[in-house]
Every structure is written in C-alpha cells, then in structure tokens.
Amino acid sequence: MQGTAIVIKTLGIALQYGLLLLLLYFVYKLMKFMKKDSQHVVEDIYAVTEISNVEAVLTVLEAADQSMVGQRFAFSNHISIGRGNDNDIVLNDSFASHHHAEIALLNNLYVIEDMGSVNKTYVNNEPITGRQYLQSGDLISVGSATFEFGR
C-alpha cells in the first residue's frame, strides 16, 4: 500500500510540473506571437510616417539663367515659382510672372496651379487650367524654364 501511495504522490508531482511546463510553453508562444505582431505594427507606423513625409523634387532642365540648369529643389508641402524674390524658386526670366505657379501637396498627391500668369504654365507641353495633378517624370514649363517633377 505504501508503495502505491508513493507512486501516486510522485505521479501527482510529475503532473503538476508537466502542467507548469505546459503553461510556461503557452506563455512563451504567446509572447513570441505578440512580439512578432508588434513588429508589424511598428513597420506599419514607419510606412505611414514615410507617406506623410513625402518629398518631391523639381530638377531644372532648361532655364534662361544657365547656372540654374541641373539644380534640384526638394520640398514637402509647397513650393512657389516666379520672378519675385519671395518665391521658393526665383527665375531671372522676363517670360515668368512675378508669382507664376505653385505646387502643393493635396491628399498625398501633388498639384500644380498657375497663379494667373500671362504666359501660362505648361505640363508636358500642354497649358494647364486650374489645378492639375502631377506624376513623377512630368515636365513643367514656367517662362523659359523647364523642370522635371519627381517623387
């Protein structure tokens, strides 16, 4: 009888340790899953941050002032182009208006708008009216200057 009691007691202790090990294994797997899931959340946060910090670039392909050719103008939300000194890109060009055109970020897309210039603003050799969405590679003409838009 006493041998049976020892076996039952030993079996009970073994089952308790087995249950404890099973519980620890479950917690380990749960933590591993949560860590993996949190990495996806962090990656998603970085992706959203990258979208909100979108930068665009205007590269000068042609200009009346040859020293501007090849210059790159990076911007995030807004850039203005014209002959006036208060523009982000100042053109020394009699064919450009004082405030000729503006490019702005609208719903994560860039739009260009002619500001009522006399000689118009052109995108891919077509005059624009109102706002026009820009795509990477579009050619923008303001006065004698031609820019390539890129994202």
GROMACS .gro file of C-alpha atoms in nm, residues 54-135:
model
   82
   54VAL     CA    1   0.674   6.250  -4.888
   55GLU     CA    2   0.926   6.471  -5.061
   56ALA     CA    3   0.911   6.588  -5.416
   57VAL     CA    4   1.190   6.729  -5.627
   58LEU     CA    5   1.197   6.975  -5.915
   59THR     CA    6   1.505   6.942  -6.134
   60VAL     CA    7   1.589   7.232  -6.363
   61LEU     CA    8   1.639   7.103  -6.719
   62GLU     CA    9   1.639   7.438  -6.901
   63ALA     CA   10   1.649   7.799  -6.783
   64ALA     CA   11   1.729   8.149  -6.909
   65ASP     CA   12   1.992   8.161  -6.633
   66GLN     CA   13   2.219   7.869  -6.732
   67SER     CA   14   2.364   7.848  -6.380
   68MET     CA   15   2.027   7.704  -6.267
   69VAL     CA   16   2.040   7.405  -6.502
   70GLY     CA   17   2.084   7.085  -6.303
   71GLN     CA   18   1.976   7.239  -5.972
   72ARG     CA   19   1.734   7.033  -5.765
   73PHE     CA   20   1.469   7.186  -5.541
   74ALA     CA   21   1.332   6.942  -5.281
   75PHE     CA   22   1.009   7.020  -5.097
   76SER     CA   23   0.742   6.852  -4.889
   77ASN     CA   24   0.422   7.055  -4.879
   78HIS     CA   25   0.451   7.359  -5.104
   79ILE     CA   26   0.680   7.538  -5.347
   80SER     CA   27   0.628   7.861  -5.542
   81ILE     CA   28   0.788   7.955  -5.872
   82GLY     CA   29   0.817   8.300  -6.026
   83ARG     CA   30   1.023   8.611  -6.089
   84GLY     CA   31   0.952   8.768  -5.747
   85ASN     CA   32   1.213   8.736  -5.473
   86ASP     CA   33   0.952   8.597  -5.233
   87ASN     CA   34   0.920   8.273  -5.434
   88ASP     CA   35   1.093   7.950  -5.337
   89ILE     CA   36   1.234   7.925  -5.689
   90VAL     CA   37   1.324   8.268  -5.825
   91LEU     CA   38   1.355   8.286  -6.203
   92ASN     CA   39   1.553   8.566  -6.365
   93ASP     CA   40   1.331   8.543  -6.672
   94SER     CA   41   1.117   8.813  -6.838
   95PHE     CA   42   0.875   8.543  -6.959
   96ALA     CA   43   0.795   8.438  -6.600
   97SER     CA   44   0.537   8.627  -6.396
   98HIS     CA   45   0.611   8.767  -6.051
   99HIS     CA   46   0.409   8.480  -5.895
  100HIS     CA   47   0.384   8.234  -6.181
  101ALA     CA   48   0.293   7.890  -6.039
  102GLU     CA   49   0.264   7.692  -5.716
  103ILE     CA   50   0.286   7.323  -5.640
  104ALA     CA   51   0.118   7.193  -5.325
  105LEU     CA   52   0.055   6.860  -5.153
  106LEU     CA   53  -0.315   6.772  -5.159
  107ASN     CA   54  -0.436   6.435  -5.024
  108ASN     CA   55  -0.084   6.285  -5.059
  109LEU     CA   56  -0.070   6.393  -5.424
  110TYR     CA   57   0.100   6.698  -5.569
  111VAL     CA   58  -0.098   6.952  -5.771
  112ILE     CA   59   0.029   7.244  -5.974
  113GLU     CA   60  -0.167   7.564  -6.021
  114ASP     CA   61  -0.099   7.859  -6.250
  115MET     CA   62  -0.130   8.180  -6.048
  116GLY     CA   63  -0.281   8.383  -6.334
  117SER     CA   64   0.041   8.424  -6.530
  118VAL     CA   65   0.040   8.594  -6.869
  119ASN     CA   66   0.247   8.324  -7.043
  120LYS     CA   67   0.074   8.028  -6.873
  121THR     CA   68   0.222   7.722  -6.706
  122TYR     CA   69   0.266   7.405  -6.910
  123VAL     CA   70   0.276   7.041  -6.802
  124ASN     CA   71   0.409   6.805  -7.068
  125ASN     CA   72   0.373   7.085  -7.328
  126GLU     CA   73   0.003   7.136  -7.251
  127PRO     CA   74  -0.120   7.459  -7.086
  128ILE     CA   75  -0.289   7.398  -6.753
  129THR     CA   76  -0.613   7.549  -6.635
  130GLY     CA   77  -0.696   7.533  -6.267
  131ARG     CA   78  -0.520   7.263  -6.069
  132GLN     CA   79  -0.356   6.964  -6.228
  133TYR     CA   80  -0.219   6.656  -6.054
  134LEU     CA   81   0.147   6.581  -6.114
  135GLN     CA   82   0.314   6.246  -6.172
   0.00000   0.00000   0.00000
